[in-house]
Each structure stands twice: as C-alpha cells, then as structure tokens.
Amino acid sequence: MGKFFGMKIEKKSSLYDGKSKTLFETNHSDLVIQYFKDDATAFNALKKGQIRNKGFLNNSFSTHLFLYLKKLQIESHFVEKLSEREMLVQKLKIIPVEVVVRNRAAGSLCKRLGIEKGKVLRPPLVEYFLKDDSLGDPLVGETHIQQFGWATLDEVFQMKQTALQVNQILSSLFEKIGLSLVDFKLEFGKNSKNQVLLADEITLDGCRLWDHTPGESMDKDRFRLDLGKVDEAYEEVFNRLNQYFMEQK
Ligand code: ADP
Ligand code: TMP
Ligand code: ASP
C-alpha cells in the first residue's frame, strides 16, 4: 500500500459498497480507498452490466484528470493511485448534490424540456440534482439546496465556480484528443477541516464525450442506449488521453 507523510497506509474494512466503487477505511482516519469495479448501471440501477476493464480504466483516467486539475490549482480529494484499481483519497462528508455542467443539450435535458439534442449552450448550463437514488436524483434549485440544508449558498457558489473552471480546463483538454465535452457530473464533499473539495471520480461513467469526426458517443451512453462497442470506446478514450499525457512528459 501507499505512504502518507511517511505513514504506511493499510486497507481496513469496507465502508460503503456502491454501484461502481467500494470505499474502504484505512488506518488513517482522514483517508479512504476507492476501489473501482467493472460494474456499470444506468437509469438508477434498472439496467445492470459490466464493462471490460472499466475499474482499471476509470481509476487511471480519474488519476490523470485529478493530477492535471491539481496542476491548474483545482484541489480534489485525490491523494495517490495505489494500484490498478485503487485510489487513496481524503475522506469527505459528501454534499448530496450532483453538479452537472452542459455545453450541449443531451440526455435528461432534452427529455425534460424538449430541447434539440446537440444544441450548443452558451454560457454552459449548470444544473443541480439531489443525490438520492430512491427519488431518482431529482433536479433541484439553489433555493432548495439552501432551504433544506444540503449545502450553504456559499458552498453552492464554490461548487458552481469550480465546476465551471473544470469545464473550461477539460473541454480544451478533450478537444486536443478529438473529443467534445458535451456534459459531465461532479460531486463535492467537505474534509475534516471543512474545506469543500472535488470528490468521487471523473470518468466516462459521468461525462458525455462526442468524437469530432463521426460525432459518435464515446462514453457510458454506449452502455445506457445499447449502442454497442462499449468496452472499445472506454479503451479508446483512455488510450488517447494516456498517449496525450505521455507526449507531454
Ligand atoms: P453510488 O453511491 O452512486 O453507488 P459509487 O459506486 O461510485 O456510487 O460509490 C462511491 C460513493 O462514494 C459515492 O456515493 C460517492 O458519493 C462517495 N464518495 C466519493 N468520494 C468520496 C470521499 N472522498 N469520501 C467519502 N465518500 C466519497
Ligand atoms: P443526464 O443528461 O442524464 O442528466 O446526465 C448529465 C450528465 O451527468 C451525463 O454526463 C451523465 C452524468 N450522470 C451521472 O454521472 N450520474 C447519473 O446518475 C446521471 C443521471 C447522470
Ligand atoms: N447513476 C446512474 C445509475 O444509478 C447511472 C447513469 O445513468 O450514469 O444507474
């Protein structure tokens, strides 16, 4: 296992078994391990399956992106990649609000409001969803978030600003590898010092990426919508990103 300020980190009991990751306690009370699985779900787990090698690919993909964001002053929970499928992160109290940034209309936005798929959204649209599977992650507004104490207005402002910065950084990064960042979902949480940090993962499970030339989905929509070549798309996008970072070294 890894080391943290000289302390040897050991994996302890499972803290939470999620749909695509398992969280483990460690011998350090402020640190947990995210273990990335191959399991994939869609539509609030109504659809279940597996994507070949997804755990490895998502862990590596997220590691690349958290490190890249850190260089550009965006702090996250990421501490270090421990193994092919394990990442050491700061233990956070997750804010139960999913922050979605959209550069083009797709998915639930089109269904909900009848907006034409692909319509360019300028400025990007920021939406909030309550993180509650039993309610189907409903859309909520800033006033609901404050009213029901899911986050303060100041925290909402911080999450929104960070999400928009991440959008700028990742949109231009993905452009370099021939992909348009259509939309993505971020999660945030608070550490033991009450700092709001970017959490969870940034992977193809929570992004829409459209290939420049054929305009095809290169993300989890291939699984959600049974478009085929799901494993291949995950691998292809990872290889492009990995290649890009290798060339920068
Ligand atoms: P789900 O909970 O939707 O099944 P996952 O399978 O991805 O999702 O499980 C990972 C869980 O861990 C998510 O609920 C996520 O909010 C939570 N999480 C992410 N990062 C942290 C963190 N640093 N500390 C504590 N919990 C986290
Ligand atoms: P949506 O169009 O279904 O609202 O999704 C917007 C983005 O958020 C899309 O990139 C996929 C991501 N997302 C998640 O990561 N988890 C979810 O539970 C949902 C519904 C969407
Ligand atoms: N979060 C969704 C689920 O629970 C997955 C998705 O559509 O991305 O199944």
Short mmCIF file of C-alpha atoms and ligand atoms in Angstrom, two decimals:
data_model
loop_
_atom_site.label_atom_id
_atom_site.label_comp_id
_atom_site.label_asym_id
_atom_site.label_seq_id
_atom_site.Cartn_x
_atom_site.Cartn_y
_atom_site.Cartn_z
CA MET A 1 0.00 0.00 0.00
CA GLY A 2 0.98 3.67 -0.20
CA LYS A 3 2.52 6.09 2.25
CA PHE A 4 1.11 9.38 3.53
CA PHE A 5 3.63 11.79 5.14
CA GLY A 6 5.75 8.77 5.98
CA MET A 7 2.83 6.79 7.45
CA LYS A 8 2.27 3.36 5.90
CA ILE A 9 -1.33 3.19 4.70
CA GLU A 10 -3.22 -0.05 5.30
CA LYS A 11 -6.57 -1.03 3.88
CA LYS A 12 -9.20 -1.78 6.56
CA SER A 13 -12.86 -2.83 6.41
CA SER A 14 -15.31 -1.85 3.72
CA LEU A 15 -17.14 1.41 4.50
CA TYR A 16 -19.58 1.53 1.58
CA ASP A 17 -20.30 -0.72 -1.37
CA GLY A 18 -21.59 1.40 -4.25
CA LYS A 19 -22.75 0.69 -7.79
CA SER A 20 -19.34 1.18 -9.35
CA LYS A 21 -16.92 1.61 -6.46
CA THR A 22 -16.29 0.24 -2.99
CA LEU A 23 -14.88 2.52 -0.30
CA PHE A 24 -12.52 1.11 2.33
CA GLU A 25 -11.44 2.63 5.63
CA THR A 26 -7.71 2.87 6.24
CA ASN A 27 -5.52 3.08 9.35
CA HIS A 28 -5.61 6.90 8.87
CA SER A 29 -8.96 8.38 9.98
CA ASP A 30 -8.90 11.10 7.29
CA LEU A 31 -8.16 8.78 4.36
CA VAL A 32 -10.19 6.17 2.47
CA ILE A 33 -9.51 3.93 -0.51
CA GLN A 34 -11.76 3.96 -3.57
CA TYR A 35 -11.78 0.57 -5.32
CA PHE A 36 -13.05 0.84 -8.92
CA LYS A 37 -15.22 -2.05 -10.15
CA ASP A 38 -16.14 -3.16 -13.68
CA ASP A 39 -19.86 -2.96 -12.75
CA ALA A 40 -21.97 -0.47 -14.66
CA THR A 41 -25.54 0.66 -14.03
CA ALA A 42 -27.90 3.08 -15.71
CA PHE A 43 -31.34 4.56 -15.03
CA ASN A 44 -30.95 4.26 -11.26
CA ALA A 45 -29.64 0.72 -11.49
CA LEU A 46 -32.60 -0.57 -13.53
CA LYS A 47 -30.03 -1.57 -16.15
CA LYS A 48 -27.03 -3.52 -14.87
CA GLY A 49 -23.96 -4.88 -16.59
CA GLN A 50 -20.20 -4.86 -16.73
CA ILE A 51 -17.73 -3.01 -18.90
CA ARG A 52 -14.46 -4.86 -19.58
CA ASN A 53 -11.57 -3.47 -17.58
CA LYS A 54 -13.61 -0.40 -16.55
CA GLY A 55 -12.26 -0.42 -12.98
CA PHE A 56 -8.69 -0.18 -14.19
CA LEU A 57 -9.51 2.33 -16.94
CA ASN A 58 -11.60 4.61 -14.69
CA ASN A 59 -9.02 4.62 -11.90
CA SER A 60 -6.26 5.56 -14.34
CA PHE A 61 -8.42 8.09 -16.20
CA SER A 62 -9.52 9.81 -12.98
CA THR A 63 -5.94 9.85 -11.70
CA HIS A 64 -4.76 11.62 -14.87
CA LEU A 65 -7.52 14.20 -14.58
CA PHE A 66 -7.22 14.89 -10.83
CA LEU A 67 -3.45 15.37 -11.24
CA TYR A 68 -3.96 17.63 -14.25
CA LEU A 69 -6.54 19.72 -12.37
CA LYS A 70 -4.24 19.99 -9.35
CA LYS A 71 -1.51 21.48 -11.55
CA LEU A 72 -4.07 24.10 -12.52
CA GLN A 73 -4.95 24.85 -8.88
CA ILE A 74 -8.16 22.81 -8.66
CA GLU A 75 -7.96 20.84 -5.43
CA SER A 76 -9.66 17.47 -5.11
CA HIS A 77 -9.78 14.59 -2.63
CA PHE A 78 -7.14 12.70 -4.66
CA VAL A 79 -4.03 11.68 -2.72
CA GLU A 80 -2.44 8.97 -4.84
CA LYS A 81 -3.09 6.00 -7.09
CA LEU A 82 -2.31 2.89 -5.07
CA SER A 83 -2.79 0.09 -7.58
CA GLU A 84 -4.56 -0.70 -10.84
CA ARG A 85 -7.99 -0.34 -9.25
CA GLU A 86 -7.35 1.53 -6.01
CA MET A 87 -7.04 5.24 -5.30
CA LEU A 88 -6.23 6.83 -1.93
CA VAL A 89 -8.43 9.87 -1.24
CA GLN A 90 -9.29 12.20 1.61
CA LYS A 91 -12.35 11.01 3.49
CA LEU A 92 -15.11 13.54 2.89
CA LYS A 93 -18.64 14.20 4.02
CA ILE A 94 -20.27 14.18 0.61
CA ILE A 95 -22.58 17.10 -0.21
CA PRO A 96 -25.68 15.30 -1.53
CA VAL A 97 -25.90 17.41 -4.68
CA GLU A 98 -24.65 16.33 -8.12
CA VAL A 99 -23.41 19.30 -10.13
CA VAL A 100 -23.92 18.89 -13.88
CA VAL A 101 -22.35 21.24 -16.44
CA ARG A 102 -23.67 21.12 -20.01
CA ASN A 103 -22.03 22.57 -23.13
CA ARG A 104 -24.55 20.95 -25.47
CA ALA A 105 -28.02 19.60 -24.91
CA ALA A 106 -28.24 15.83 -24.38
CA GLY A 107 -29.77 13.22 -22.08
CA SER A 108 -32.25 14.32 -19.44
CA LEU A 109 -32.19 17.98 -20.55
CA CYS A 110 -33.62 17.04 -23.96
CA LYS A 111 -36.23 14.74 -22.40
CA ARG A 112 -37.27 17.18 -19.69
CA LEU A 113 -37.55 20.37 -21.75
CA GLY A 114 -37.79 19.17 -25.36
CA ILE A 115 -34.51 20.88 -26.28
CA GLU A 116 -32.98 19.65 -29.53
CA LYS A 117 -30.09 17.19 -28.99
CA GLY A 118 -26.72 18.82 -29.70
CA LYS A 119 -27.88 22.43 -29.27
CA VAL A 120 -24.90 24.49 -28.12
CA LEU A 121 -25.42 26.03 -24.67
CA ARG A 122 -23.59 29.35 -24.20
CA PRO A 123 -22.84 30.09 -21.46
CA PRO A 124 -22.68 26.49 -20.25
CA LEU A 125 -25.71 25.41 -18.26
CA VAL A 126 -25.19 24.37 -14.63
CA GLU A 127 -27.81 22.11 -13.04
CA TYR A 128 -28.08 20.51 -9.60
CA PHE A 129 -29.57 17.08 -8.83
CA LEU A 130 -30.30 15.76 -5.36
CA LYS A 131 -28.13 12.68 -4.84
CA ASP A 132 -30.87 10.27 -3.82
CA ASP A 133 -31.39 7.10 -5.86
CA SER A 134 -34.72 6.34 -4.16
CA LEU A 135 -36.11 9.64 -5.51
CA GLY A 136 -34.42 9.18 -8.92
CA ASP A 137 -31.90 12.03 -8.34
CA PRO A 138 -34.40 14.87 -8.96
CA LEU A 139 -33.44 18.27 -10.37
CA VAL A 140 -33.26 20.90 -7.61
CA GLY A 141 -32.55 24.64 -7.49
CA GLU A 142 -30.13 26.68 -5.38
CA THR A 143 -33.03 27.73 -3.14
CA HIS A 144 -33.95 24.08 -2.40
CA ILE A 145 -30.32 23.30 -1.60
CA GLN A 146 -30.14 26.14 0.90
CA GLN A 147 -33.68 25.68 2.29
CA PHE A 148 -33.19 22.00 3.12
CA GLY A 149 -29.62 22.40 4.37
CA TRP A 150 -27.90 20.21 1.76
CA ALA A 151 -25.30 22.97 1.35
CA THR A 152 -24.96 26.67 2.16
CA LEU A 153 -25.24 29.31 -0.57
CA ASP A 154 -21.53 29.92 -0.21
CA GLU A 155 -20.81 26.22 -0.78
CA VAL A 156 -23.13 26.20 -3.80
CA PHE A 157 -21.21 29.18 -5.18
CA GLN A 158 -17.88 27.39 -4.63
CA MET A 159 -19.14 24.20 -6.30
CA LYS A 160 -20.51 26.13 -9.28
CA GLN A 161 -17.33 28.17 -9.78
CA THR A 162 -15.15 25.07 -9.55
CA ALA A 163 -17.42 23.13 -11.91
CA LEU A 164 -17.21 25.93 -14.50
CA GLN A 165 -13.41 26.07 -14.18
CA VAL A 166 -13.20 22.29 -14.54
CA ASN A 167 -15.40 22.61 -17.63
CA GLN A 168 -13.02 25.08 -19.28
CA ILE A 169 -9.96 23.00 -18.47
CA LEU A 170 -11.40 19.65 -19.50
CA SER A 171 -13.16 20.97 -22.62
CA SER A 172 -9.86 22.18 -24.02
CA LEU A 173 -8.04 19.04 -22.91
CA PHE A 174 -10.55 16.74 -24.62
CA GLU A 175 -10.52 18.93 -27.77
CA LYS A 176 -6.82 18.05 -28.06
CA ILE A 177 -7.70 14.37 -28.31
CA GLY A 178 -10.51 14.85 -30.79
CA LEU A 179 -13.45 14.81 -28.38
CA SER A 180 -16.14 17.36 -27.46
CA LEU A 181 -17.11 17.54 -23.82
CA VAL A 182 -20.91 17.62 -24.03
CA ASP A 183 -21.68 17.44 -20.30
CA PHE A 184 -20.43 15.96 -17.05
CA LYS A 185 -21.36 15.42 -13.41
CA LEU A 186 -19.22 16.33 -10.40
CA GLU A 187 -19.54 15.57 -6.72
CA PHE A 188 -18.09 17.57 -3.85
CA GLY A 189 -17.56 16.95 -0.15
CA LYS A 190 -16.08 18.50 2.96
CA ASN A 191 -12.91 17.27 4.68
CA SER A 192 -12.12 17.33 8.40
CA LYS A 193 -11.01 20.98 8.03
CA ASN A 194 -14.37 21.85 6.44
CA GLN A 195 -12.77 22.58 3.05
CA VAL A 196 -15.03 21.91 0.07
CA LEU A 197 -13.18 19.59 -2.32
CA LEU A 198 -13.94 17.97 -5.65
CA ALA A 199 -14.71 14.29 -4.88
CA ASP A 200 -15.63 10.93 -6.36
CA GLU A 201 -14.32 10.36 -9.92
CA ILE A 202 -14.11 11.99 -13.33
CA THR A 203 -14.63 9.22 -15.85
CA LEU A 204 -16.65 8.18 -18.87
CA ASP A 205 -19.35 6.98 -16.45
CA GLY A 206 -20.17 10.60 -15.64
CA CYS A 207 -19.27 12.51 -18.83
CA ARG A 208 -20.60 12.72 -22.35
CA LEU A 209 -17.87 12.90 -24.98
CA TRP A 210 -18.62 13.05 -28.68
CA ASP A 211 -15.97 12.12 -31.22
CA HIS A 212 -15.22 15.02 -33.59
CA THR A 213 -15.37 13.19 -36.90
CA PRO A 214 -18.14 10.61 -36.77
CA GLY A 215 -19.90 12.55 -33.98
CA GLU A 216 -20.37 9.29 -32.07
CA SER A 217 -20.80 8.91 -28.31
CA MET A 218 -17.55 7.76 -26.70
CA ASP A 219 -18.88 7.36 -23.16
CA LYS A 220 -21.38 5.50 -20.99
CA ASP A 221 -24.23 6.40 -23.35
CA ARG A 222 -22.97 3.45 -25.44
CA PHE A 223 -23.97 1.24 -22.49
CA ARG A 224 -27.10 3.20 -21.49
CA LEU A 225 -28.53 3.21 -25.01
CA ASP A 226 -27.18 -0.17 -26.22
CA LEU A 227 -25.08 1.44 -28.96
CA GLY A 228 -22.53 -1.41 -28.99
CA LYS A 229 -18.71 -1.25 -28.77
CA VAL A 230 -18.90 -0.14 -25.14
CA ASP A 231 -15.62 -1.73 -23.97
CA GLU A 232 -13.86 -0.45 -27.10
CA ALA A 233 -15.00 3.16 -26.50
CA TYR A 234 -13.74 3.17 -22.88
CA GLU A 235 -10.41 1.77 -24.01
CA GLU A 236 -10.08 4.10 -26.99
CA VAL A 237 -10.70 7.28 -24.96
CA PHE A 238 -8.33 6.12 -22.23
CA ASN A 239 -5.62 5.34 -24.81
CA ARG A 240 -5.98 8.79 -26.41
CA LEU A 241 -5.73 10.54 -23.04
CA ASN A 242 -2.85 8.37 -21.89
CA GLN A 243 -0.99 8.98 -25.14
CA TYR A 244 -1.52 12.73 -24.77
CA PHE A 245 -0.04 12.76 -21.25
CA MET A 246 2.89 10.52 -22.33
CA GLU A 247 3.74 13.01 -25.08
CA GLN A 248 3.69 15.91 -22.58
CA LYS A 249 6.32 14.26 -20.33
P1 ADP B 1 -23.10 5.13 -5.81
O1 ADP B 1 -23.07 5.63 -4.39
O2 ADP B 1 -23.97 6.01 -6.65
O3 ADP B 1 -23.44 3.70 -5.91
P2 ADP B 1 -20.26 4.66 -6.37
O4 ADP B 1 -20.37 3.22 -6.64
O5 ADP B 1 -19.37 5.47 -7.26
O6 ADP B 1 -21.67 5.40 -6.42
O7 ADP B 1 -19.80 4.80 -4.88
C1 ADP B 1 -18.87 5.70 -4.41
C2 ADP B 1 -19.52 6.54 -3.32
O8 ADP B 1 -18.51 7.18 -2.57
C3 ADP B 1 -20.42 7.63 -3.87
O9 ADP B 1 -21.66 7.61 -3.18
C4 ADP B 1 -19.67 8.92 -3.58
O10 ADP B 1 -20.53 9.99 -3.29
C5 ADP B 1 -18.84 8.55 -2.38
N1 ADP B 1 -17.56 9.26 -2.30
C6 ADP B 1 -16.80 9.73 -3.31
N2 ADP B 1 -15.67 10.30 -2.86
C7 ADP B 1 -15.71 10.20 -1.50
C8 ADP B 1 -14.83 10.61 -0.45
N3 ADP B 1 -13.68 11.23 -0.71
N4 ADP B 1 -15.19 10.36 0.84
C9 ADP B 1 -16.36 9.72 1.11
N5 ADP B 1 -17.24 9.30 0.16
C10 ADP B 1 -16.92 9.53 -1.14
P1 TMP B 2 -28.33 13.50 -17.64
O1 TMP B 2 -28.42 14.08 -19.02
O2 TMP B 2 -28.84 12.09 -17.56
O3 TMP B 2 -28.94 14.41 -16.60
O4 TMP B 2 -26.79 13.40 -17.29
C1 TMP B 2 -25.93 14.51 -17.32
C2 TMP B 2 -24.51 14.05 -17.08
O5 TMP B 2 -24.36 13.54 -15.77
C3 TMP B 2 -24.04 12.96 -18.01
O6 TMP B 2 -22.73 13.23 -18.45
C4 TMP B 2 -24.05 11.69 -17.20
C5 TMP B 2 -23.87 12.19 -15.80
N1 TMP B 2 -24.65 11.41 -14.85
C6 TMP B 2 -24.02 10.74 -13.83
O7 TMP B 2 -22.80 10.77 -13.74
N2 TMP B 2 -24.76 10.04 -12.94
C7 TMP B 2 -26.10 9.97 -13.00
O8 TMP B 2 -26.74 9.36 -12.15
C8 TMP B 2 -26.76 10.64 -14.08
C9 TMP B 2 -28.26 10.56 -14.23
C10 TMP B 2 -26.00 11.35 -14.96
N1 ASP B 3 -26.30 6.81 -11.74
C1 ASP B 3 -26.95 6.03 -12.76
C2 ASP B 3 -27.42 4.74 -12.11
O1 ASP B 3 -27.62 4.74 -10.97
C3 ASP B 3 -26.02 5.72 -13.84
C4 ASP B 3 -26.04 6.65 -15.02
O2 ASP B 3 -27.02 6.76 -15.77
O3 ASP B 3 -24.99 7.20 -15.22
O4 ASP B 3 -27.70 3.72 -12.66
#
